[in-house]
CSV table of C-alpha atoms and ligand atoms in Angstrom, one decimal:
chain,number,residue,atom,x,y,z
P,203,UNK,CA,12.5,-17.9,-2.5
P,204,UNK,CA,11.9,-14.6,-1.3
P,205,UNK,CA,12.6,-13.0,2.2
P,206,UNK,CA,10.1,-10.0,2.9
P,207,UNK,CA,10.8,-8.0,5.8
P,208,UNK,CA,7.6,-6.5,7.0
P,209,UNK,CA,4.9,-5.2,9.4
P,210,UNK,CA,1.1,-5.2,9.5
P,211,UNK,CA,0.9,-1.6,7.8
P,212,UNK,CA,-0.2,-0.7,4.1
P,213,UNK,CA,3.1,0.3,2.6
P,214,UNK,CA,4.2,-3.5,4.2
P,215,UNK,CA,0.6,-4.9,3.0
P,216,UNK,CA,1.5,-4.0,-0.5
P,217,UNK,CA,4.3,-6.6,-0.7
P,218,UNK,CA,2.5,-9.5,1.0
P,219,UNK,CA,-0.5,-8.8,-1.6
P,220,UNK,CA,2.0,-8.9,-4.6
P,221,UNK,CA,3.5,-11.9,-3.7
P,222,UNK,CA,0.3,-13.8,-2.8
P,223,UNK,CA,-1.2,-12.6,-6.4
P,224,UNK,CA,1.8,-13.4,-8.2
P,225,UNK,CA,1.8,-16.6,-6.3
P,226,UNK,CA,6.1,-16.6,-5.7
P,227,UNK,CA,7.5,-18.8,-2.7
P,228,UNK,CA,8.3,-16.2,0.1
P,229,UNK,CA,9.1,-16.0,4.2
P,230,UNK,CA,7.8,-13.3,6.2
P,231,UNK,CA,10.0,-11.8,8.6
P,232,UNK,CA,8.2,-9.4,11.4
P,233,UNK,CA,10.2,-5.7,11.6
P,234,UNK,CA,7.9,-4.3,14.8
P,235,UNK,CA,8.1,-0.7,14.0
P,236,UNK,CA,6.7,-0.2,17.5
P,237,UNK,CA,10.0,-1.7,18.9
P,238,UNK,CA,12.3,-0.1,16.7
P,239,UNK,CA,13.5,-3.2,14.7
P,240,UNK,CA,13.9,-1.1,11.5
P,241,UNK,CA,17.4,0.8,13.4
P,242,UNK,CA,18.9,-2.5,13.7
P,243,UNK,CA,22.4,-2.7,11.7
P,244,UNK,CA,21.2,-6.1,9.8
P,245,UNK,CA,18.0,-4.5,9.0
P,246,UNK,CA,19.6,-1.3,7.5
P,247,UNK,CA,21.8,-3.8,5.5
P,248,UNK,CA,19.2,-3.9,2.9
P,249,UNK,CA,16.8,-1.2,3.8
P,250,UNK,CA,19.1,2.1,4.2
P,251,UNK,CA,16.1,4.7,5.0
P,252,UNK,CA,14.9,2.6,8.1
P,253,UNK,CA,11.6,1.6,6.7
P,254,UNK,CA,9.5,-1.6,5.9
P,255,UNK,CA,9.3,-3.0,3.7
P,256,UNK,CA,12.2,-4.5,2.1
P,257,UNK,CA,12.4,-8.0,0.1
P,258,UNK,CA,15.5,-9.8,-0.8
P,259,UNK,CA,15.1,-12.5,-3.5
P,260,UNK,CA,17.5,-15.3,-2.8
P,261,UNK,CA,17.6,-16.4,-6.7
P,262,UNK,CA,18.5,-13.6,-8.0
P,263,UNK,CA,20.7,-11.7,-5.3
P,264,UNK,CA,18.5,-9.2,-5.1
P,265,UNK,CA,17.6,-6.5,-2.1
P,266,UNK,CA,15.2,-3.9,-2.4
P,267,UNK,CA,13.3,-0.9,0.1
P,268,UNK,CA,10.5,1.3,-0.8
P,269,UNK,CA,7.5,-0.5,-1.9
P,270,UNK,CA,7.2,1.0,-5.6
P,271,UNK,CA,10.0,-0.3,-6.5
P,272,UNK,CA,9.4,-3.7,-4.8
P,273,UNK,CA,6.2,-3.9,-6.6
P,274,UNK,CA,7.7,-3.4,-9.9
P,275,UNK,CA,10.6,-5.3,-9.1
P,276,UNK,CA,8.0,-8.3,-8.6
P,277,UNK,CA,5.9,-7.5,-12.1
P,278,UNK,CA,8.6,-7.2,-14.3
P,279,UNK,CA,10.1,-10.7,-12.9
P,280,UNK,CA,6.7,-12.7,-13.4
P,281,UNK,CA,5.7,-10.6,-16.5
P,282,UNK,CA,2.4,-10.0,-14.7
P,283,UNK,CA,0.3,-7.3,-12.8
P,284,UNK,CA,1.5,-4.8,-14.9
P,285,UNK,CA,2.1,-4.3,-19.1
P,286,UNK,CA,5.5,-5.4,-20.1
P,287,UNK,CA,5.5,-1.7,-22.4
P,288,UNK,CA,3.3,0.8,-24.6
P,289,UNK,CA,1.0,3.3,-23.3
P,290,UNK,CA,-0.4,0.7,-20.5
P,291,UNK,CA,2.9,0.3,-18.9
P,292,UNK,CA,4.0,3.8,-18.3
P,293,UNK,CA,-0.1,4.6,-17.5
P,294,UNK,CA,0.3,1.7,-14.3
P,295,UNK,CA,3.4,3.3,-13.2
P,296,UNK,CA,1.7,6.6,-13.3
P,297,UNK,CA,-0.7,5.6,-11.2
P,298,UNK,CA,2.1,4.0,-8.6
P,299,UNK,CA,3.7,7.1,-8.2
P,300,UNK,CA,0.6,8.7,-7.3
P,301,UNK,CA,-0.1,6.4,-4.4
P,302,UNK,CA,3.4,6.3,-3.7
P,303,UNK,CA,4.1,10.7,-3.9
P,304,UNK,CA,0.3,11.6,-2.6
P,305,UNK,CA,-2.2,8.9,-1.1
P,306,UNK,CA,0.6,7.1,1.1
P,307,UNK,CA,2.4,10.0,2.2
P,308,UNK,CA,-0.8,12.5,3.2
P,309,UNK,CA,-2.9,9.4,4.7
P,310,UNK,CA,-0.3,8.8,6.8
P,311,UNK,CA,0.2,12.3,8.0
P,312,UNK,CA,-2.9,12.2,8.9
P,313,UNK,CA,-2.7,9.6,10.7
P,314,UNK,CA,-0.3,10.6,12.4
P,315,UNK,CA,-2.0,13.9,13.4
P,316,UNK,CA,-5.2,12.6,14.0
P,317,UNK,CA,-3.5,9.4,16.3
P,318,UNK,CA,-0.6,9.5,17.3
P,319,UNK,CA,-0.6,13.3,18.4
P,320,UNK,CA,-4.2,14.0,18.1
P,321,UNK,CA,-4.8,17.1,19.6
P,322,UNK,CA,-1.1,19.1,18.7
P,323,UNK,CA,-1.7,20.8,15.8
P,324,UNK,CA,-5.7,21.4,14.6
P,325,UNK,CA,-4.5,23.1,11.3
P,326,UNK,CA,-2.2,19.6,10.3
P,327,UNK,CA,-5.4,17.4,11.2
P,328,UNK,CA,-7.7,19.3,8.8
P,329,UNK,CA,-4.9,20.0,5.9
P,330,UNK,CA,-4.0,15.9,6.1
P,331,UNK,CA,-7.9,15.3,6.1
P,332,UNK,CA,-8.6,17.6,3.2
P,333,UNK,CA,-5.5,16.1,1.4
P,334,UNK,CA,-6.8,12.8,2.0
P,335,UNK,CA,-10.4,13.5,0.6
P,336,UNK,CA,-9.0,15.3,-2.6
P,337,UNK,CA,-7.2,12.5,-3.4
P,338,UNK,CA,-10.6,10.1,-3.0
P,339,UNK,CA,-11.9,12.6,-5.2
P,340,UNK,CA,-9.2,12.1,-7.7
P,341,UNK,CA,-9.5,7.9,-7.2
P,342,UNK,CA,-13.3,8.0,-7.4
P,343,UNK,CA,-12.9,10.0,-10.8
P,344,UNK,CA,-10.2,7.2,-12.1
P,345,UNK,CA,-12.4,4.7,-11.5
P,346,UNK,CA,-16.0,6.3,-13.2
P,347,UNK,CA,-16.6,3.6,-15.5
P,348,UNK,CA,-13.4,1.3,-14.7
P,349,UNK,CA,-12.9,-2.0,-12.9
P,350,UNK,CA,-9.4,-1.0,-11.6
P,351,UNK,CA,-6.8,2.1,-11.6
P,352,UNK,CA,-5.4,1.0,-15.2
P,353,UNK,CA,-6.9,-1.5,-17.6
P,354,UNK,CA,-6.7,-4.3,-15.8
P,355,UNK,CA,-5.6,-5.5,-12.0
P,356,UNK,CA,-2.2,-4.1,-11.7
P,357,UNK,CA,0.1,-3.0,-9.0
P,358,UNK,CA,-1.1,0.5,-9.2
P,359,UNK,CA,-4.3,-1.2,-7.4
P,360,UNK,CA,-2.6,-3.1,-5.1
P,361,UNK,CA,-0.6,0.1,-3.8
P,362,UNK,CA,-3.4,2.5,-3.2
P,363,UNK,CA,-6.0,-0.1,-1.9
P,364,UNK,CA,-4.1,-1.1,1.2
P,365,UNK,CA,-4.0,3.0,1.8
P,366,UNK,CA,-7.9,2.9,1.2
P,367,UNK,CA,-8.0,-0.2,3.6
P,368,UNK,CA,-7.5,2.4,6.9
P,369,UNK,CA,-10.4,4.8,5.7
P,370,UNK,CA,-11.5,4.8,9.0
P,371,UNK,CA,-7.7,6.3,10.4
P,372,UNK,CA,-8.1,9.3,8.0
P,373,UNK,CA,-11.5,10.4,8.8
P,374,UNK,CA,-12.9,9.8,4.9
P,375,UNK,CA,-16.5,8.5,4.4
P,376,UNK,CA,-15.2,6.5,2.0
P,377,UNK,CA,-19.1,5.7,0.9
P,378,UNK,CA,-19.1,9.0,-0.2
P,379,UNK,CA,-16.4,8.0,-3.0
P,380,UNK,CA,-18.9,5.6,-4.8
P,381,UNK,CA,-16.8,4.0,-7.6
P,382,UNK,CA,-13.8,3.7,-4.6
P,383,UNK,CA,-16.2,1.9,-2.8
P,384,UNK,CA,-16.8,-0.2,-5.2
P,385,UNK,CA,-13.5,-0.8,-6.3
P,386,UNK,CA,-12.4,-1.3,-2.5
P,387,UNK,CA,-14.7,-4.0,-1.7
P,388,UNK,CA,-14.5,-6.0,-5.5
P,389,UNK,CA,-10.4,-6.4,-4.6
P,390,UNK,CA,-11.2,-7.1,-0.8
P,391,UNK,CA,-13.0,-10.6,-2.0
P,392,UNK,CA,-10.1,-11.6,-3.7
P,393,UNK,CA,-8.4,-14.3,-1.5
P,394,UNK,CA,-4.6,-13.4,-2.2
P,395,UNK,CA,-5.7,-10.1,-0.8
P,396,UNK,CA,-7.3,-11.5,2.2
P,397,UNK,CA,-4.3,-13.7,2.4
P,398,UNK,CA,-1.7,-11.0,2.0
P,399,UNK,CA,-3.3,-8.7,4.4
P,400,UNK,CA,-2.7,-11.1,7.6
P,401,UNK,CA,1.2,-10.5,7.0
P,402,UNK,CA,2.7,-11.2,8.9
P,403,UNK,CA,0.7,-11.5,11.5
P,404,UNK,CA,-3.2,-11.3,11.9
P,405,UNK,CA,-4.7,-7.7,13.7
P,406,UNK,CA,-8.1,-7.4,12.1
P,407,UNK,CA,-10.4,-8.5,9.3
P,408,UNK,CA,-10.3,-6.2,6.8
P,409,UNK,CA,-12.7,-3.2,7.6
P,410,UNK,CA,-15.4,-3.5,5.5
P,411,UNK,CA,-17.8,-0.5,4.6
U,1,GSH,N1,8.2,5.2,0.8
U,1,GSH,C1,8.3,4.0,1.6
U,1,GSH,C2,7.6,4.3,2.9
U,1,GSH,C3,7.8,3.2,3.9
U,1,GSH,C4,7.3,3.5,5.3
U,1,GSH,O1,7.0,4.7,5.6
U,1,GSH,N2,7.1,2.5,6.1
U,1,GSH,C5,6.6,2.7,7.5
U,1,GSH,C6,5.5,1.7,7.8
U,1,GSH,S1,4.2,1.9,6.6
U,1,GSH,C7,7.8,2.5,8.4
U,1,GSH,O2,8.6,1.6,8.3
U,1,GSH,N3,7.8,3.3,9.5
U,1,GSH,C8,8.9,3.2,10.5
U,1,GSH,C9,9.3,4.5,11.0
U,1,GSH,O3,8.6,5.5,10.7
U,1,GSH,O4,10.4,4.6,11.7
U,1,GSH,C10,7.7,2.8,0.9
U,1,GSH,O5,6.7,3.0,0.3
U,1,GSH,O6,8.3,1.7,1.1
């Protein structure tokens, strides 16, 4: 049994998809960001930078933060969603720490900018924007002439796509990124996903374009 503590954001949405994929026994615990739950003492037991999410896996004594290295935490214990070595591994993990170093980090300053303090700084709304839209560039390029980000589904897909879920927060046509459209809506079918993104609690059907 795994305890995931979580909120309804994509870094939090990668863990809930993971475990719904990989189909492992798990309780959702609600951190609300909005309140400040992540400062609490208990909380910072197991996640030390004050973020969601963070898992702790009961069988094996495990905690974990940051969702990378939840994700490949979770493959490497199933043998699944990502190549157990060779070129495929290291290729899944490159992709990872792309979402994890560019797409996460620049969509969310731009959301931050163009939300939370819309109007404070013009020149941080368009360089968070054009960030976001070069790395839809790089993503749509990826995917010319591929299903998914490596070879097959892996956890490099089901880090970005959660990012690419809130298109509509960064200000990116995302139907100008043909092959990430695609790619968006093939993994938006799949019910785990659906399933994962109502964790832990339902907001919105996913946005659909
Ligand atoms: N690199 C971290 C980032 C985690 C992160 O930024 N989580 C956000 C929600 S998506 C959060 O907990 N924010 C709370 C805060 O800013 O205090 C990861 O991927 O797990």
């Amino acid at each position: 049994m795994i305890d995931l503590y979580t909120w309804t954001t994509p870094n939090g949405r990668k863990v809930s998809i993971a475990l719904e994929e990989l189909g492992l026994p798990y309780t959702a615990h609600a951190v609300d960001i909005g309140k400040d739950e992540q400062f609490k003492p208990d909380f910072l037991k197991i996640a030390p930078n004050n973020r969601i999410p963070a898992i702790v896996d009961r069988d094996t004594g495990i905690s974990l933060m940051e969702s990378g290295a939840i994700l490949i935490y979770l493959a490497d214990r199933t043998g699944r969603l990502m190549p157990k070595e060779g070129e495929g591994r290291y290729r899944v993990i490159e992709w990872l720490m792309w979402q994890m170093g560019g797409l996460g980090p620049m969509a969310g300053q731009a959301h931050h900018f163009l939300r939370a303090k819309k109007g404070v700084s013009e020149y941080s709304e368009e360089r968070y924007v054009n960030e976001a839209k070069r790395l839809y560039g790089v993503l749509d390029r990826r995917l010319d002439g591929r299903d998914f980000i490596a070879d097959e589904y892996s956890i490099a897909d089901i880090a970005s796509w959660p990012w690419v879920s809130r298109y509509e927060w960064h200000n990116v046509d995302i139907n100008a990124f043909p092959n990430v459209r695609r790619w968006y809506t093939a993994i938006a079918k799949r019910p785990a996903v659906q399933r994962g993104y109502q964790v832990p609690k339902h907001t919105r059907d996913i946005p659909m374009p």
